[in-house]
Amino acid sequence: MSDSHLDTAFSLPSGFTIREVSNLTAPRLGAGAPAPSLGALAAFAGTFTGHGFNIIFRPDSTATPTLLPIPVTGSDNLLELNLTQETLSFSPSLGSIPNRGTGSQGDIFLNGVAYLQTISDVTIPSQPVGIHFEPVIWLAVPATISPAEGATIARMASIPHGTTVEAQGTSSTTAGKPAIPAVDITPSLLNTNPPQKIPFPSQTAADDKTARIPQNLAPYITADTITQAMLTDPNTLLRSHIASQTITSTTIISISSDPASPLFGGGTDNIAFLLGNATATTPNAQTTKMDATFWIETVEFTIEVPVFEPGQPPLLIPAPTGAEGQPVPKFLVNPPIPITAPRYITVRAPQIQYSQQVFLNFIGLTWPHVSVATLVPSNPIPVPSSAWT
């Protein structure tokens, strides 16, 4: 899969930041005060690009049926599989965003970053198709006494199919690689606890006569780009990507539109079409919940620097090739000393992996919609001078 040219996808007016309006008689935060910490969100800077996998069950109405190479009768749903190419373009920090408290809860100041997410289907590499566009604001929320919560992270997203999502959660940092759990795409009956799973033939990769696109997965199985393991657990793709990597630390951000106690808040909103009739007993595709985990990893690479004399143009050296079809970061190398023979140096780069589940209700079932991706910086990473000492 080839990377497309990246234009700037997100920008703010020059010098724009949010801050409290000045009170000239009793200034508080003031224009000169530093903005609140972004915490884990500080890693969200610049533009990242990469590839992933998207799985979604969607309704297949008899009024507008999906044409398949081998017709499938009696099916009211379709499983769509997308190999994806993705870009995340982050804005600079938004600044100091005042939120007003009442009573004993004083005012708090948020900080955040906005980003624009664009995703294209590249299942057929020569025919890329845009399938997702999402403007988002991430917020760093400080600890409060009302509600009694520690510091949290919130994500506010708008999806062009007609849904907005507000999700909240926490972050943590651990040494080494993340432990990425399994995720299941099997639908379940509505309102069953524990969920009563209802598997479908389309979840079997070898079945080429099922309600699915692509219907025949044999070429993808042979190429190892869509496999039964990925249908059983899409997070397989994430774990495979990092299996041979050296990861020194991982920051984990876990959020949900319906977070577990003691957290609360968040939710989803849908346009009328998604809700269906007025009582929402027959939704067309109602989004009820979103869960997501982002792993922000520091990856260590060893690159070979060729013979170099100071004063030459800087070198652009890609990291060793990672998983098949995945982009790798590039390093801007400008040694301050002569390199008289090829030399290996150790460099580091950030990497974003995520796994997201959106739960859709239609035809009496809850259908998990799972998206996963691994993303690296699209711009070259300057090698620090410390690499040469």
PDB file of C-alpha atoms in Angstrom, residues 143-307:
ATOM      1  CA  ALA A 143      -8.860  16.785  39.660  1.00  0.00           C
ATOM      2  CA  THR A 144     -11.995  18.268  41.254  1.00  0.00           C
ATOM      3  CA  ILE A 145     -13.906  18.099  44.534  1.00  0.00           C
ATOM      4  CA  SER A 146     -17.340  18.343  42.915  1.00  0.00           C
ATOM      5  CA  PRO A 147     -17.449  15.772  41.468  1.00  0.00           C
ATOM      6  CA  ALA A 148     -14.839  13.989  43.581  1.00  0.00           C
ATOM      7  CA  GLU A 149     -12.663  12.780  40.715  1.00  0.00           C
ATOM      8  CA  GLY A 150      -8.976  12.672  39.960  1.00  0.00           C
ATOM      9  CA  ALA A 151      -7.513  14.027  36.768  1.00  0.00           C
ATOM     10  CA  THR A 152      -9.249  12.672  33.668  1.00  0.00           C
ATOM     11  CA  ILE A 153      -9.057  12.857  29.906  1.00  0.00           C
ATOM     12  CA  ALA A 154     -12.076  13.524  27.689  1.00  0.00           C
ATOM     13  CA  ARG A 155     -12.600  13.120  23.956  1.00  0.00           C
ATOM     14  CA  MET A 156     -15.375  14.857  22.007  1.00  0.00           C
ATOM     15  CA  ALA A 157     -15.920  13.580  18.470  1.00  0.00           C
ATOM     16  CA  SER A 158     -18.346  14.273  15.626  1.00  0.00           C
ATOM     17  CA  ILE A 159     -18.954  11.569  13.035  1.00  0.00           C
ATOM     18  CA  PRO A 160     -20.495  12.452   9.635  1.00  0.00           C
ATOM     19  CA  HIS A 161     -22.930   9.526   9.699  1.00  0.00           C
ATOM     20  CA  GLY A 162     -24.874  11.564  12.266  1.00  0.00           C
ATOM     21  CA  THR A 163     -23.426  10.762  15.706  1.00  0.00           C
ATOM     22  CA  THR A 164     -21.544  12.786  18.295  1.00  0.00           C
ATOM     23  CA  VAL A 165     -19.670  11.067  21.110  1.00  0.00           C
ATOM     24  CA  GLU A 166     -18.385  12.344  24.455  1.00  0.00           C
ATOM     25  CA  ALA A 167     -16.081   9.899  26.233  1.00  0.00           C
ATOM     26  CA  GLN A 168     -14.029  10.227  29.399  1.00  0.00           C
ATOM     27  CA  GLY A 169     -11.384   8.177  31.164  1.00  0.00           C
ATOM     28  CA  THR A 170      -7.900   8.092  32.621  1.00  0.00           C
ATOM     29  CA  SER A 171      -4.282   7.635  31.613  1.00  0.00           C
ATOM     30  CA  SER A 172      -1.287   5.751  32.993  1.00  0.00           C
ATOM     31  CA  THR A 173       2.277   4.998  31.946  1.00  0.00           C
ATOM     32  CA  THR A 174       4.109   1.691  32.112  1.00  0.00           C
ATOM     33  CA  ALA A 175       7.548   0.467  31.128  1.00  0.00           C
ATOM     34  CA  GLY A 176       7.926  -1.621  28.003  1.00  0.00           C
ATOM     35  CA  LYS A 177       5.276  -2.881  25.617  1.00  0.00           C
ATOM     36  CA  PRO A 178       1.542  -2.681  26.276  1.00  0.00           C
ATOM     37  CA  ALA A 179      -0.549  -5.742  27.050  1.00  0.00           C
ATOM     38  CA  ILE A 180      -3.193  -5.413  24.330  1.00  0.00           C
ATOM     39  CA  PRO A 181      -6.291  -7.474  25.177  1.00  0.00           C
ATOM     40  CA  ALA A 182      -8.490  -9.358  22.729  1.00  0.00           C
ATOM     41  CA  VAL A 183     -11.602  -7.753  21.242  1.00  0.00           C
ATOM     42  CA  ASP A 184     -14.644  -9.664  19.925  1.00  0.00           C
ATOM     43  CA  ILE A 185     -16.767  -8.568  16.953  1.00  0.00           C
ATOM     44  CA  THR A 186     -19.589 -11.068  17.601  1.00  0.00           C
ATOM     45  CA  PRO A 187     -23.035  -9.404  17.904  1.00  0.00           C
ATOM     46  CA  SER A 188     -25.253 -10.058  20.914  1.00  0.00           C
ATOM     47  CA  LEU A 189     -28.946  -9.921  21.759  1.00  0.00           C
ATOM     48  CA  LEU A 190     -30.134  -6.587  23.099  1.00  0.00           C
ATOM     49  CA  ASN A 191     -30.258  -6.129  26.873  1.00  0.00           C
ATOM     50  CA  THR A 192     -28.711  -9.468  27.853  1.00  0.00           C
ATOM     51  CA  ASN A 193     -26.296  -9.650  30.778  1.00  0.00           C
ATOM     52  CA  PRO A 194     -23.931 -11.306  30.264  1.00  0.00           C
ATOM     53  CA  PRO A 195     -24.229 -10.657  26.518  1.00  0.00           C
ATOM     54  CA  GLN A 196     -25.799 -13.559  24.620  1.00  0.00           C
ATOM     55  CA  LYS A 197     -23.554 -13.825  21.566  1.00  0.00           C
ATOM     56  CA  ILE A 198     -25.019 -14.531  18.102  1.00  0.00           C
ATOM     57  CA  PRO A 199     -22.238 -15.395  15.612  1.00  0.00           C
ATOM     58  CA  PHE A 200     -22.776 -15.051  11.851  1.00  0.00           C
ATOM     59  CA  PRO A 201     -21.316 -17.011   8.897  1.00  0.00           C
ATOM     60  CA  SER A 202     -19.634 -13.817   7.655  1.00  0.00           C
ATOM     61  CA  GLN A 203     -17.233 -14.107  10.591  1.00  0.00           C
ATOM     62  CA  THR A 204     -15.706 -17.230   8.994  1.00  0.00           C
ATOM     63  CA  ALA A 205     -12.953 -16.063   6.657  1.00  0.00           C
ATOM     64  CA  ALA A 206     -12.994 -19.231   4.516  1.00  0.00           C
ATOM     65  CA  ASP A 207     -16.717 -18.910   3.723  1.00  0.00           C
ATOM     66  CA  ASP A 208     -16.872 -17.173   0.331  1.00  0.00           C
ATOM     67  CA  LYS A 209     -20.661 -17.339  -0.062  1.00  0.00           C
ATOM     68  CA  THR A 210     -21.649 -15.153   2.881  1.00  0.00           C
ATOM     69  CA  ALA A 211     -23.020 -11.622   3.316  1.00  0.00           C
ATOM     70  CA  ARG A 212     -19.689  -9.831   3.456  1.00  0.00           C
ATOM     71  CA  ILE A 213     -17.493  -7.459   1.472  1.00  0.00           C
ATOM     72  CA  PRO A 214     -15.003  -8.523   0.320  1.00  0.00           C
ATOM     73  CA  GLN A 215     -16.951 -11.737  -0.071  1.00  0.00           C
ATOM     74  CA  ASN A 216     -14.052 -13.939  -1.178  1.00  0.00           C
ATOM     75  CA  LEU A 217     -11.151 -13.469   1.249  1.00  0.00           C
ATOM     76  CA  ALA A 218      -8.880 -16.103  -0.308  1.00  0.00           C
ATOM     77  CA  PRO A 219      -6.505 -13.558  -1.943  1.00  0.00           C
ATOM     78  CA  TYR A 220      -6.230 -11.620   1.332  1.00  0.00           C
ATOM     79  CA  ILE A 221      -5.648 -14.777   3.361  1.00  0.00           C
ATOM     80  CA  THR A 222      -2.862 -15.747   0.968  1.00  0.00           C
ATOM     81  CA  ALA A 223      -1.326 -12.276   1.226  1.00  0.00           C
ATOM     82  CA  ASP A 224      -1.793 -12.344   5.037  1.00  0.00           C
ATOM     83  CA  THR A 225      -3.591  -8.985   4.952  1.00  0.00           C
ATOM     84  CA  ILE A 226      -7.009 -10.213   6.183  1.00  0.00           C
ATOM     85  CA  THR A 227      -6.965 -13.438   8.175  1.00  0.00           C
ATOM     86  CA  GLN A 228      -9.254 -15.501  10.352  1.00  0.00           C
ATOM     87  CA  ALA A 229      -7.214 -14.378  13.348  1.00  0.00           C
ATOM     88  CA  MET A 230      -8.046 -10.749  12.521  1.00  0.00           C
ATOM     89  CA  LEU A 231     -11.760 -11.543  12.274  1.00  0.00           C
ATOM     90  CA  THR A 232     -11.656 -13.425  15.566  1.00  0.00           C
ATOM     91  CA  ASP A 233      -9.667 -10.649  17.278  1.00  0.00           C
ATOM     92  CA  PRO A 234      -8.855  -7.455  15.311  1.00  0.00           C
ATOM     93  CA  ASN A 235      -6.297  -6.476  17.969  1.00  0.00           C
ATOM     94  CA  THR A 236      -4.160  -9.285  16.539  1.00  0.00           C
ATOM     95  CA  LEU A 237      -2.989  -6.687  14.009  1.00  0.00           C
ATOM     96  CA  LEU A 238      -1.725  -4.382  16.773  1.00  0.00           C
ATOM     97  CA  ARG A 239       0.099  -7.112  18.644  1.00  0.00           C
ATOM     98  CA  SER A 240       1.709  -8.393  15.442  1.00  0.00           C
ATOM     99  CA  HIS A 241       3.015  -4.937  14.614  1.00  0.00           C
ATOM    100  CA  ILE A 242       4.863  -4.510  17.922  1.00  0.00           C
ATOM    101  CA  ALA A 243       5.994  -8.133  18.314  1.00  0.00           C
ATOM    102  CA  SER A 244       9.517  -7.440  17.039  1.00  0.00           C
ATOM    103  CA  GLN A 245       9.774  -3.822  18.201  1.00  0.00           C
ATOM    104  CA  THR A 246      11.742  -2.505  21.159  1.00  0.00           C
ATOM    105  CA  ILE A 247       9.311  -0.344  23.137  1.00  0.00           C
ATOM    106  CA  THR A 248      10.758   1.421  26.173  1.00  0.00           C
ATOM    107  CA  SER A 249       7.536   2.897  27.611  1.00  0.00           C
ATOM    108  CA  THR A 250       3.806   3.085  26.916  1.00  0.00           C
ATOM    109  CA  THR A 251       1.239   5.677  27.948  1.00  0.00           C
ATOM    110  CA  ILE A 252      -2.272   4.231  28.022  1.00  0.00           C
ATOM    111  CA  ILE A 253      -5.402   6.339  27.570  1.00  0.00           C
ATOM    112  CA  SER A 254      -8.671   4.458  28.167  1.00  0.00           C
ATOM    113  CA  ILE A 255     -11.971   6.249  27.571  1.00  0.00           C
ATOM    114  CA  SER A 256     -15.656   5.355  27.346  1.00  0.00           C
ATOM    115  CA  SER A 257     -18.904   7.167  26.618  1.00  0.00           C
ATOM    116  CA  ASP A 258     -20.277   5.203  29.598  1.00  0.00           C
ATOM    117  CA  PRO A 259     -17.276   5.037  31.965  1.00  0.00           C
ATOM    118  CA  ALA A 260     -17.189   2.747  34.977  1.00  0.00           C
ATOM    119  CA  SER A 261     -17.818   4.183  38.452  1.00  0.00           C
ATOM    120  CA  PRO A 262     -16.553   6.365  40.051  1.00  0.00           C
ATOM    121  CA  LEU A 263     -16.302   8.158  36.693  1.00  0.00           C
ATOM    122  CA  PHE A 264     -19.496   9.288  35.036  1.00  0.00           C
ATOM    123  CA  GLY A 265     -20.674  11.611  32.291  1.00  0.00           C
ATOM    124  CA  GLY A 266     -20.334  11.282  28.554  1.00  0.00           C
ATOM    125  CA  GLY A 267     -22.749   9.739  26.105  1.00  0.00           C
ATOM    126  CA  THR A 268     -23.783   9.555  22.463  1.00  0.00           C
ATOM    127  CA  ASP A 269     -26.278  11.497  20.356  1.00  0.00           C
ATOM    128  CA  ASN A 270     -27.750  10.406  17.018  1.00  0.00           C
ATOM    129  CA  ILE A 271     -29.696  12.050  14.218  1.00  0.00           C
ATOM    130  CA  ALA A 272     -33.326  10.976  13.785  1.00  0.00           C
ATOM    131  CA  PHE A 273     -32.565   8.636  10.887  1.00  0.00           C
ATOM    132  CA  LEU A 274     -30.226   6.530  13.036  1.00  0.00           C
ATOM    133  CA  LEU A 275     -32.841   6.335  15.800  1.00  0.00           C
ATOM    134  CA  GLY A 276     -35.548   5.117  13.420  1.00  0.00           C
ATOM    135  CA  ASN A 277     -39.127   5.556  14.548  1.00  0.00           C
ATOM    136  CA  ALA A 278     -40.174   7.920  17.328  1.00  0.00           C
ATOM    137  CA  THR A 279     -39.957   5.297  20.063  1.00  0.00           C
ATOM    138  CA  ALA A 280     -36.542   4.053  18.861  1.00  0.00           C
ATOM    139  CA  THR A 281     -37.723   0.445  19.002  1.00  0.00           C
ATOM    140  CA  THR A 282     -36.626  -0.129  15.403  1.00  0.00           C
ATOM    141  CA  PRO A 283     -33.456   1.945  14.951  1.00  0.00           C
ATOM    142  CA  ASN A 284     -31.705   2.017  11.609  1.00  0.00           C
ATOM    143  CA  ALA A 285     -28.286   2.047  13.322  1.00  0.00           C
ATOM    144  CA  GLN A 286     -28.314   3.692  16.726  1.00  0.00           C
ATOM    145  CA  THR A 287     -24.917   4.318  18.296  1.00  0.00           C
ATOM    146  CA  THR A 288     -25.272   3.533  21.990  1.00  0.00           C
ATOM    147  CA  LYS A 289     -21.714   3.395  23.333  1.00  0.00           C
ATOM    148  CA  MET A 290     -18.066   3.890  22.426  1.00  0.00           C
ATOM    149  CA  ASP A 291     -15.020   2.416  24.195  1.00  0.00           C
ATOM    150  CA  ALA A 292     -11.461   3.131  23.080  1.00  0.00           C
ATOM    151  CA  THR A 293      -7.895   2.614  24.224  1.00  0.00           C
ATOM    152  CA  PHE A 294      -4.908   4.513  22.860  1.00  0.00           C
ATOM    153  CA  TRP A 295      -1.377   3.241  23.434  1.00  0.00           C
ATOM    154  CA  ILE A 296       1.276   5.951  22.945  1.00  0.00           C
ATOM    155  CA  GLU A 297       4.528   4.046  22.668  1.00  0.00           C
ATOM    156  CA  THR A 298       8.164   5.131  22.628  1.00  0.00           C
ATOM    157  CA  VAL A 299       9.865   2.871  20.093  1.00  0.00           C
ATOM    158  CA  GLU A 300      13.621   2.403  19.939  1.00  0.00           C
ATOM    159  CA  PHE A 301      15.277   1.805  16.560  1.00  0.00           C
ATOM    160  CA  THR A 302      18.836   1.215  15.410  1.00  0.00           C
ATOM    161  CA  ILE A 303      19.681   2.995  12.169  1.00  0.00           C
ATOM    162  CA  GLU A 304      22.860   2.937  10.075  1.00  0.00           C
ATOM    163  CA  VAL A 305      24.452   6.312   9.349  1.00  0.00           C
ATOM    164  CA  PRO A 306      26.694   6.314   6.264  1.00  0.00           C
ATOM    165  CA  VAL A 307      29.921   8.245   5.764  1.00  0.00           C
TER     166      VAL A 307
END
